[in-house]
XYZ file of C-alpha atoms in Angstrom:
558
model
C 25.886 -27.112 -22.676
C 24.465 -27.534 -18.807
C 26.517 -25.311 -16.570
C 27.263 -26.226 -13.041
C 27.276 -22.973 -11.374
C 24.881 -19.675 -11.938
C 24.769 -15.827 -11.133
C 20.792 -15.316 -10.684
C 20.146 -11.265 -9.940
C 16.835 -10.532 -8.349
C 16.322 -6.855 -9.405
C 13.978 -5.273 -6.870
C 12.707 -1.840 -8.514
C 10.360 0.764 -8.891
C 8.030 0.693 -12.069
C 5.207 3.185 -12.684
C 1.902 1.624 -14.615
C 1.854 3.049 -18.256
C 5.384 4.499 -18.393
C 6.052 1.948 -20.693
C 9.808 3.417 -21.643
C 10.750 4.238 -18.326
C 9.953 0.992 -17.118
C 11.642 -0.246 -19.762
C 15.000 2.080 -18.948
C 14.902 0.984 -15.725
C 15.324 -2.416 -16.499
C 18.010 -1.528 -18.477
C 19.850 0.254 -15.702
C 19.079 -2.457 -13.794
C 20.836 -5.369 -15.892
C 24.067 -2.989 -16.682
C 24.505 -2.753 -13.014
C 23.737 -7.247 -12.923
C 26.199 -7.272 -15.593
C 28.871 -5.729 -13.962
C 28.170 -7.708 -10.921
C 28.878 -11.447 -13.079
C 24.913 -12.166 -13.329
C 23.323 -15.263 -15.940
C 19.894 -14.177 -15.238
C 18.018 -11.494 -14.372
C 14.748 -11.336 -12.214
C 12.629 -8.321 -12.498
C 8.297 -8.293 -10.760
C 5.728 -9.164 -12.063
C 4.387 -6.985 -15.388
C 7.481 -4.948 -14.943
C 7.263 -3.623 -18.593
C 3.654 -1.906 -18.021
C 3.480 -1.567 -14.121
C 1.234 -3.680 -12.009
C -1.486 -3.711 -11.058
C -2.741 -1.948 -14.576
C -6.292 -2.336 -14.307
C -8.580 -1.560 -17.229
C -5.520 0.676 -18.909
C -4.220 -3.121 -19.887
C -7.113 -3.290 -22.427
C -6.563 -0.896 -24.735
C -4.568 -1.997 -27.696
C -2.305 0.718 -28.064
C -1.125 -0.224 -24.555
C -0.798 -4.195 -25.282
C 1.469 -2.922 -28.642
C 3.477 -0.504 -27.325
C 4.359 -3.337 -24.193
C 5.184 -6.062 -26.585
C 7.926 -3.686 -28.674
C 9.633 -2.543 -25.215
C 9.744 -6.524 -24.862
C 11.586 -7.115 -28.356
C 14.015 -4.332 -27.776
C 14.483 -6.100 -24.195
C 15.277 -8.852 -25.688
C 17.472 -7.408 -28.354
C 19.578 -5.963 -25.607
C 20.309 -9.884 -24.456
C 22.672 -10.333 -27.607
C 25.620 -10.386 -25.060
C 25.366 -10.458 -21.378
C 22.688 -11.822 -18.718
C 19.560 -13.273 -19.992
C 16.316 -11.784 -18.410
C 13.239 -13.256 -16.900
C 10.672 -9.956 -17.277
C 6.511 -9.806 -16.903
C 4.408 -8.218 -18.755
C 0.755 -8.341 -20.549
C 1.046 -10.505 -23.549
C -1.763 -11.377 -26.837
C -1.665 -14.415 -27.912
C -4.578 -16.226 -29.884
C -6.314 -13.181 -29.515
C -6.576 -13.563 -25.504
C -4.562 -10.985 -23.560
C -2.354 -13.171 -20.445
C -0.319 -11.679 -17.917
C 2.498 -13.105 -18.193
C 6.883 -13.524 -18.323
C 9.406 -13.520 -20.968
C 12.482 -15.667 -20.759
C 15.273 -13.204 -23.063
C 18.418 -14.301 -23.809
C 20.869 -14.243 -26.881
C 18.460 -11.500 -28.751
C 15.305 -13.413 -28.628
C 12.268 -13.825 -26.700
C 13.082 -17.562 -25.810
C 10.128 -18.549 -24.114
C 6.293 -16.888 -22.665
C 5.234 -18.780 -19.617
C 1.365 -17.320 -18.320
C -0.165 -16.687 -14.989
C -2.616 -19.734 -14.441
C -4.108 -18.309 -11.464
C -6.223 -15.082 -11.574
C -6.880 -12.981 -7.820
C -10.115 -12.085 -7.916
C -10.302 -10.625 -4.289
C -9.298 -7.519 -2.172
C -7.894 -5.012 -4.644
C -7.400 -8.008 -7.227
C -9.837 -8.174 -10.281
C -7.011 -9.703 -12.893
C -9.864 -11.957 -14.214
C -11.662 -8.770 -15.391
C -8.752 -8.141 -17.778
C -7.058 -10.962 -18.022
C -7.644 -15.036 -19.325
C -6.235 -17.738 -17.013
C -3.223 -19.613 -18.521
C -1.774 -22.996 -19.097
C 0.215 -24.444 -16.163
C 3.556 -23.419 -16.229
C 5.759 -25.817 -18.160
C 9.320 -25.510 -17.564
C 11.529 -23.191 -19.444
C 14.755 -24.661 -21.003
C 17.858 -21.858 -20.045
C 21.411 -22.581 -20.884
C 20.488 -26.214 -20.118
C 19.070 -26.062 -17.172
C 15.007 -26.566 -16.468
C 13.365 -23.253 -14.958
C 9.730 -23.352 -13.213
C 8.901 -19.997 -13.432
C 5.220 -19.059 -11.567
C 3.511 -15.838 -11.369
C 2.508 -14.299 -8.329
C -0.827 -16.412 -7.195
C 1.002 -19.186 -8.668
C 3.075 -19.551 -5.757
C 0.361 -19.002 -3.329
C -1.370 -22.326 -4.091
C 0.506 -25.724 -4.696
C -0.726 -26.525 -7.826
C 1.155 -24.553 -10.555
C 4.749 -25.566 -8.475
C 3.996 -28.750 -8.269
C 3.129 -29.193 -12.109
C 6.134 -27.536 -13.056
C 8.307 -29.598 -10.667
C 6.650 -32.847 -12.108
C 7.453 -31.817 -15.509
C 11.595 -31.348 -14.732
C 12.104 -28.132 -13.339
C 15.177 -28.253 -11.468
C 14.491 -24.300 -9.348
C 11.668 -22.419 -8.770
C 11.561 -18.832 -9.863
C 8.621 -16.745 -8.199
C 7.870 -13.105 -10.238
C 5.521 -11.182 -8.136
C 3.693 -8.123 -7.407
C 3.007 -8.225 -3.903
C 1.557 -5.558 -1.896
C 1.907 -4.709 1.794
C -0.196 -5.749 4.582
C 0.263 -6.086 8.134
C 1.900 -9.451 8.698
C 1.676 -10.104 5.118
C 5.779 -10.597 4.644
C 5.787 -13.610 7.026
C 2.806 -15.394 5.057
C 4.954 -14.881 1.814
C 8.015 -16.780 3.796
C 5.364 -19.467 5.085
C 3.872 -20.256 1.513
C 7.345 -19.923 -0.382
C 8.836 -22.927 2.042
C 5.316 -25.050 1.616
C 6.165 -24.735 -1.559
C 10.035 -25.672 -1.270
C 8.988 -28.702 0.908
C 6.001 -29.943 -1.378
C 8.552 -30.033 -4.387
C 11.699 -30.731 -3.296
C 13.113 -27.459 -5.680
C 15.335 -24.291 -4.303
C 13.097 -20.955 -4.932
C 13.817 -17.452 -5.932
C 11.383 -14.774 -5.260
C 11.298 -11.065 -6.621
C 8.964 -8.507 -5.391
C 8.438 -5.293 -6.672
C 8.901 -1.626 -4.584
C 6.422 1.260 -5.018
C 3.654 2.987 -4.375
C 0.627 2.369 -6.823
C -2.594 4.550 -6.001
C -4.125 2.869 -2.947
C -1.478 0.068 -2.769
C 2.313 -0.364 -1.713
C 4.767 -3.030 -2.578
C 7.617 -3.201 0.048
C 9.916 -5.877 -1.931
C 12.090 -7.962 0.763
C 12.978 -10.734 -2.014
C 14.467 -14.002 -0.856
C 15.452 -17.030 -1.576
C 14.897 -20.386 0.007
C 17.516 -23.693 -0.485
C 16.065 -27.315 -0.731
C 16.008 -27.885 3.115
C 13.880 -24.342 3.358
C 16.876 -22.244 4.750
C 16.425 -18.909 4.088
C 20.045 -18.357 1.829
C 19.363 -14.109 1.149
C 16.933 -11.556 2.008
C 16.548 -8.648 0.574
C 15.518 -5.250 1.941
C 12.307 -3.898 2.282
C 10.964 -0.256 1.586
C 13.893 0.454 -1.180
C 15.201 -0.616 -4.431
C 17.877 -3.163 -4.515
C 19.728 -5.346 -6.768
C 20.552 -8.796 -4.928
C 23.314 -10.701 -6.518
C 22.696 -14.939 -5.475
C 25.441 -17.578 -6.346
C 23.986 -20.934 -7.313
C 25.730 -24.328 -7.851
C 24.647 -28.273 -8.750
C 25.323 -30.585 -6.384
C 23.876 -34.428 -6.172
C 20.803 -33.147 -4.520
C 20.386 -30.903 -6.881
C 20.765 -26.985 -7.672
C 21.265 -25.048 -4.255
C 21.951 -21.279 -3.904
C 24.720 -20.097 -1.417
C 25.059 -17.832 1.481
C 24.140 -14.579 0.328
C 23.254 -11.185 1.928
C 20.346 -11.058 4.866
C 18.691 -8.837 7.000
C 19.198 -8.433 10.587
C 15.881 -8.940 11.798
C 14.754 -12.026 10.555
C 12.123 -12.989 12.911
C 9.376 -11.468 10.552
C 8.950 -8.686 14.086
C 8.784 -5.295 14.065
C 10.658 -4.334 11.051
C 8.031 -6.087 8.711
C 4.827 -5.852 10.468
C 4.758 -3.636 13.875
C 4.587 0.458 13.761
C 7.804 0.840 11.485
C 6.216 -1.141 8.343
C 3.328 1.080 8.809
C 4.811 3.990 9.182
C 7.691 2.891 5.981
C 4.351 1.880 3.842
C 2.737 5.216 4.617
C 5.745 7.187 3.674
C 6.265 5.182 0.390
C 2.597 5.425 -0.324
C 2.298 8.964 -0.183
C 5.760 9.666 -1.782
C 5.608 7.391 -5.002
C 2.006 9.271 -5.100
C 2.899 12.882 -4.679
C 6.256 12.563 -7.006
C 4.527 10.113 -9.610
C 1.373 12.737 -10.470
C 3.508 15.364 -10.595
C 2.226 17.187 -7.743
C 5.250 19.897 -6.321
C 4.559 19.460 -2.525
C 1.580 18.659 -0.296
C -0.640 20.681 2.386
C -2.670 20.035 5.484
C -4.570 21.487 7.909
C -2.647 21.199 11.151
C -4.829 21.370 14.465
C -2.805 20.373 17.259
C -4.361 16.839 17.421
C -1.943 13.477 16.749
C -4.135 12.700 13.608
C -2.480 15.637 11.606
C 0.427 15.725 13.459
C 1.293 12.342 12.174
C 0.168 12.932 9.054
C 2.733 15.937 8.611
C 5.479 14.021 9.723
C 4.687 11.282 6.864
C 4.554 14.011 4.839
C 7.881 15.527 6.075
C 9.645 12.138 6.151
C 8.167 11.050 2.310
C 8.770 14.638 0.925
C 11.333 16.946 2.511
C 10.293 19.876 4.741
C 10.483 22.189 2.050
C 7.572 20.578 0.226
C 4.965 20.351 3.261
C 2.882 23.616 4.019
C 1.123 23.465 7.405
C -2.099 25.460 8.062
C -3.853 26.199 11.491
C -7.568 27.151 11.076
C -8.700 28.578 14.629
C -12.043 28.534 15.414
C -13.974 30.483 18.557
C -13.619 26.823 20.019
C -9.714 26.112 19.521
C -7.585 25.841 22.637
C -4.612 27.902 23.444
C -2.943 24.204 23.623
C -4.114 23.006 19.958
C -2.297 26.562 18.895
C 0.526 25.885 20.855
C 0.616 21.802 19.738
C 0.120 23.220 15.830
C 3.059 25.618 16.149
C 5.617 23.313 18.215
C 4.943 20.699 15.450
C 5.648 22.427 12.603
C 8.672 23.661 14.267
C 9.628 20.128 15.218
C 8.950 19.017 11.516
C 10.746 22.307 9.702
C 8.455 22.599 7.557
C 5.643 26.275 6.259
C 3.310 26.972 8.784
C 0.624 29.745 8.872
C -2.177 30.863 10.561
C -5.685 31.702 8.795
C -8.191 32.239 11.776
C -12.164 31.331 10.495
C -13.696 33.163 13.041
C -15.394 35.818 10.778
C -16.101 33.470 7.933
C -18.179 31.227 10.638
C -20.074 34.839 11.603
C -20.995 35.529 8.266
C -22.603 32.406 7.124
C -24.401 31.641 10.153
C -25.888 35.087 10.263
C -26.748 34.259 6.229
C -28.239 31.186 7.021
C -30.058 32.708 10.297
C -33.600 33.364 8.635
C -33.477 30.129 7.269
C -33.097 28.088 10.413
C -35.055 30.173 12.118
C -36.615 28.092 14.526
C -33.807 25.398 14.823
C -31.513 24.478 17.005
C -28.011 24.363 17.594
C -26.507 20.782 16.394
C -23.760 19.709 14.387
C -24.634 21.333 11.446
C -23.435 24.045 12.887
C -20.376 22.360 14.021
C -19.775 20.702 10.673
C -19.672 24.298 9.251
C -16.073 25.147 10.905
C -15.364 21.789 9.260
C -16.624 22.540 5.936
C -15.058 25.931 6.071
C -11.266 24.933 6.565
C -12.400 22.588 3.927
C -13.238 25.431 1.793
C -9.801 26.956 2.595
C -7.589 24.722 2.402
C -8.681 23.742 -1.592
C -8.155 26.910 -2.644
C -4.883 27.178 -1.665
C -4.568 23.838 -3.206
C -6.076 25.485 -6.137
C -4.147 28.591 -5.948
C -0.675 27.017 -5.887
C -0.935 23.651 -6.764
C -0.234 21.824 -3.839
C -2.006 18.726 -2.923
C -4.145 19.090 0.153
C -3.577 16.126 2.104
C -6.793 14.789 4.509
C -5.686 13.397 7.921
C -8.491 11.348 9.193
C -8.106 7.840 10.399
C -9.526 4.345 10.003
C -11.857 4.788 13.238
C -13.445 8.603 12.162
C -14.130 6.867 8.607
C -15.291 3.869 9.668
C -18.300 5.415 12.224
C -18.947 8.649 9.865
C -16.612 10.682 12.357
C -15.625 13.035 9.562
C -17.760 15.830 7.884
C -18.378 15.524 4.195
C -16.888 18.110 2.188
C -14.832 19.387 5.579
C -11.967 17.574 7.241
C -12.593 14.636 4.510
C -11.607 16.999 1.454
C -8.244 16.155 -0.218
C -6.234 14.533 -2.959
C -4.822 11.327 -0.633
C -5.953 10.407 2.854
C -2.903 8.867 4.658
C -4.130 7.538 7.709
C -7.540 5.895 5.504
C -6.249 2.285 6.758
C -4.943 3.466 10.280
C -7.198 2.496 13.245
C -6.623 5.302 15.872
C -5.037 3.348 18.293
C -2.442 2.318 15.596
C -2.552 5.994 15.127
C -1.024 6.269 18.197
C 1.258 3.617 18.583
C 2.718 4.488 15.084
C 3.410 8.445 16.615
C 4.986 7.277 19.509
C 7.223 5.059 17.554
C 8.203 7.938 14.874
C 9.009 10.640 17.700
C 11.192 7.996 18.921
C 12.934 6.938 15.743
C 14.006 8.038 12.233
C 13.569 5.648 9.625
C 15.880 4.505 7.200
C 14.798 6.777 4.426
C 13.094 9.703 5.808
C 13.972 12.573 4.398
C 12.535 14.665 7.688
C 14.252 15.211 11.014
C 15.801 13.057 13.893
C 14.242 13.144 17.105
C 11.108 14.100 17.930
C 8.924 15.198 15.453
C 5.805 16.514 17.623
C 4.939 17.422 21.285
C 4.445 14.667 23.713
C 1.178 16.394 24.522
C -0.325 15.658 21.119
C 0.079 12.254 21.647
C -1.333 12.034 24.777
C -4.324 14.524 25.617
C -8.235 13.149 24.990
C -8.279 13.221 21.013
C -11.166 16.153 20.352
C -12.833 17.644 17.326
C -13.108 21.162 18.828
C -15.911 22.230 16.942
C -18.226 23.174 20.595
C -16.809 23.550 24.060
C -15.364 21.094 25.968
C -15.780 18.217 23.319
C -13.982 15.116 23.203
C -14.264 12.112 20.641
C -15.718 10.132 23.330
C -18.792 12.586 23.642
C -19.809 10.543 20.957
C -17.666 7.328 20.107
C -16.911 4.555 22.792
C -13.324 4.388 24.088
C -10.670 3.944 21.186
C -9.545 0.787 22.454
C -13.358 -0.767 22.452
C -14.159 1.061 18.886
C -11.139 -0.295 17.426
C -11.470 -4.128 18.104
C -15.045 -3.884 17.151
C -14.354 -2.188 13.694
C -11.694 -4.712 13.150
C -14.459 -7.786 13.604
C -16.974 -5.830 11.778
C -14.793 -4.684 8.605
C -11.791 -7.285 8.783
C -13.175 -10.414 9.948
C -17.132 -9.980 9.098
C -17.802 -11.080 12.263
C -21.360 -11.135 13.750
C -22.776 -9.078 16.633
C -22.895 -12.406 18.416
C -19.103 -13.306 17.316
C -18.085 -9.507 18.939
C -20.065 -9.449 21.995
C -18.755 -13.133 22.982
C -15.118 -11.326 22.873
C -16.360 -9.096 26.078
C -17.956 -6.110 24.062
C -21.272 -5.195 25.496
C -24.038 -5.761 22.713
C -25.561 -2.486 22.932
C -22.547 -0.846 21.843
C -21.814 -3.118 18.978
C -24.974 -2.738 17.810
C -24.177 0.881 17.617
C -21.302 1.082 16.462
C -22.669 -1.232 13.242
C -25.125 0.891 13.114
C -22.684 3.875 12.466
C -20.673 1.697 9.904
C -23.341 1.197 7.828
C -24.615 4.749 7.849
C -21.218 6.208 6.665
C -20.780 4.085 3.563
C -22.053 6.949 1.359
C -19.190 9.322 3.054
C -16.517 6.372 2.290
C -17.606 6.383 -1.376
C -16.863 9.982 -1.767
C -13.369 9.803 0.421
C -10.092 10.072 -1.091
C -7.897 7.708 -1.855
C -5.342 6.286 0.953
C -2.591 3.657 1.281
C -3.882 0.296 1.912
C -2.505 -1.493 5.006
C -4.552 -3.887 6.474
C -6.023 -7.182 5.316
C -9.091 -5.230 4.819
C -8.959 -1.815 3.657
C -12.149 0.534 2.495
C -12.516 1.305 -0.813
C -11.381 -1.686 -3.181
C -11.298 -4.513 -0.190
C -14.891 -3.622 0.959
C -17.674 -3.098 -1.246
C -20.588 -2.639 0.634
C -23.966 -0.875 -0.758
C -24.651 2.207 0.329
C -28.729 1.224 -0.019
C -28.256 -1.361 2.398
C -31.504 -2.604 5.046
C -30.070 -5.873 5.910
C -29.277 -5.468 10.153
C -28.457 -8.997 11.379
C -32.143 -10.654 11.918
């Protein structure tokens, strides 16, 4: 018998790919609590049951089996109580599909498949998976459900199949990660979609961290006139409770809880969605591999200083250790800066001086490079040798050494192999420097809902603004051999996020030469970006997965 009214919960959670039962225990946990709240239906992300995105570890059989008996108990749980609506990877006709499950009364009532594949940025689901049928709609409790997957939503064509065929409400299961602005485009599409088909929509995102990617959730749902009705938080789990009820126009959900900030601003895409992505990122990462805390090398400069206060704010104090490395070349300031912000942050701090390590292997290599002289391989040295340090106390203890260098450094080959590029997770990988700053400014202004670190400031106003500088020679600053920050920057970002030419750059106001340049540098450091660690993806165009480039690589522009 058609009901008039519905309870539709959109469970916003964390899942871990290939914890198969917790996933599964989760979801359980997360219909008792819809259950007690009055809820028909339950919404949980996109390949909830494995963890998305699960890349190759989808294929193995073992894998696909032990997925599809977590779905039957699933389903056996729906006996009594809300039904659920629950992705996962699913074999049928001996082609493996992502795809949902409709449960309800004990069974698996219906499958519906993804029809459209990504295939670009950190997407490769046509690798693993086979494109499916358009959705048809799914009968529940006598009402007509389009249910879409993801990509589904992105493009009209799935929605618009589904709506031809009867559906009466659009449900939208997704694993969508964070980028910069991305959380307004989701809003944009999901109302395109509202206004192309005339149907009310429901979309669930999931919240975690996932190697190089982070899902920030913020599910919503949209009425007929494409009114936002509820909003759900970012950064955190959440189960949303929405009220629905048939009227003559149709099914339309009511009033429910929103955020403040609904202008798609600051909270979802200026330096607190960075700095909430980073934290999550790192966190989910950390906790997830079983690592018991994380350490750095701390040198007075913002890049580190940030990164320990994303560390701090994702971990607790007690589980970030701090190191200073002091070379012959290191300020009484960058000692100073080091100390004040580890004090600022509460978390270990110590001092291990290089000094006589540097004297020893220079005088070994002496008779060698007889005849040379000085450059940066003497520099890159000091680098190497904190390097050297820092993994075997990561070695000794077990922490995970953390690397701090930004977007810019990586970009132009500003890093040293094997030196201030050695570690387990790069936070600031996807972090331009002047974002770098902005996002410090912000933090030392703000604590963010969350954080497990301190209120107020968490490092010297000094470290934010004194000339950024490797200190590996006297009197060196980053601009000895990069342009301005501000220049760099917007060049990078038409080189790596737009593809722009060197003609498309310089007729933005960038002199040529220094484009040219700073190409040049790009392409050089591809073989260092192979070998970097891993780091939380938050632009449109992030290295490692996003960009491909070959490392053999003649092609300049002609």
């Amino acid at each position: 018998m058609a009901t008039d009214r519905l309870t539709i919960a959109l469970a916003q959670i964390n899942l871990s790919v290939g914890d198969i039962e917790g996933n599964r225990e989760t979801i359980r946990a997360f219909r008792r609590k819809a259950a007690e709240a009055g809820a028909d239906l339950v919404l949980f992300p996109e390949l909830a049951i494995s963890g998305y995105p699960p890349e190759d570890l989808v294929l193995r059989r073992g894998y696909q089996k032990g997925c599809r008996i977590a779905i039957e108990e699933l389903a056996a749980d729906t006996k009594e109580g809300p039904a659920m609506v629950v992705g996962m990877p699913w074999v049928m006709t001996g082609q493996l599909y992502n795809a949902v499950a409709l449960l309800d009364e004990g069974e698996i009532k219906a499958v519906v498949t993804k029809r459209d594949l990504p295939n670009y940025g950190p997407f490769d689901e046509k690798r693993v998976f086979a494109s499916g049928m358009m959705p048809e709609p799914v009968m529940f409790r006598g009402i007509k459900l389009g249910i879409v997957i993801c990509e589904d939503m992105w493009k009209p064509y799935a929605c618009g199949h589904t709506a031809k065929m009867g559906a009466e409400m659009l449900l939208a299961i997704n694993g969508s990660p964070y980028e910069m602005n991305k959380f307004a485009v989701r809003h944009k599409l999901a109302r395109a979609r509202v206004f192309e088909t005339g149907l009310p929509l429901a979309y669930i995102n999931q919240i975690c961290g996932q190697d190089e990617l982070v899902f920030d959730g913020g599910s919503f749902i949209y009425d007929t006139e494409g009114v936002c009705k509820a909003q759900g938080p970012l950064w955190r789990e959440h189960l949303m409770i929405t009220k629905w009820e048939r009227t003559k126009a149709g099914w339309q959900p009511q009033e429910g809880e929103k955020l403040a900030d609904t202008d798609f601003s600051n909270s979802f895409q200026g330096p607190e969605a960075v700095y909430q992505a980073m934290i999550l990122g790192l966190r989910d990462y950390v906790e997830k591999n079983g690592f018991p805390g994380v350490l750095l090398g701390l040198s007075g400069g913002i890049d580190s200083a940030l990164a320990a206060a994303v560390a701090v704010d994702a971990l607790g104090p007690d589980k970030v250790w701090t190191v200073m490395l002091p070379s012959p070349f290191t300020s009484e300031d960058s000692l100073e800066d080091a100390q004040a912000t580890a004090n600022c942050l509460g978390c270990r701090y110590d001092v291990l001086p290089i000094s006589n390590v540097m004297q020893v292997l220079e005088q070994s290599l002496a008779e060698t490079f007889t005849g040379k002289q000085r450059d940066t391989t003497e520099e890159n040295l000091q680098s190497r040798i904190r390097g050297l340090a820092l993994m075997a106390l990561s070695n000794k203890f077990g922490w995970m050494l953390l690397a701090t260098g930004n977007k810019s450094e990586l970009s132009t080959g500003y890093a040293t192999l094997y030196g201030d590029m050695c570690g387990g997770y790069a936070v600031l990988k996807d972090v331009y420097k002047a974002t770098v700053t902005a996002v410090a400014k912000w933090r030392n202004e703000n604590r963010p809902e969350g954080a497990r670190g301190p209120a107020g400031a968490v490092m010297p106003a000094r470290v934010i603004s004194k000339p950024p500088t490797a200190e590996l020679k006297p009197n060196q600053t980053d601009q000895d051999t990069l342009p301005p920050y501000d220049v760099l920057d917007d060049i990078l970002k038409g080189l790596v996020e737009l593809d722009q030419s060197v003609d498309d750059i310089v007729a933005r106001g960038h002199q040529r030469e220094i484009v040219v340049k700073v190409w040049h540098m790009l392409d050089k450091a591809e073989y260092k970006r192979r070998q970097a660690p891993p780091g939380v993806k938050l632009s449109t165009r992030a290295f490692g997965k996003d960009r491909r480039y070959p490392i053999t690589n003649k092609y300049r522009g002609r």
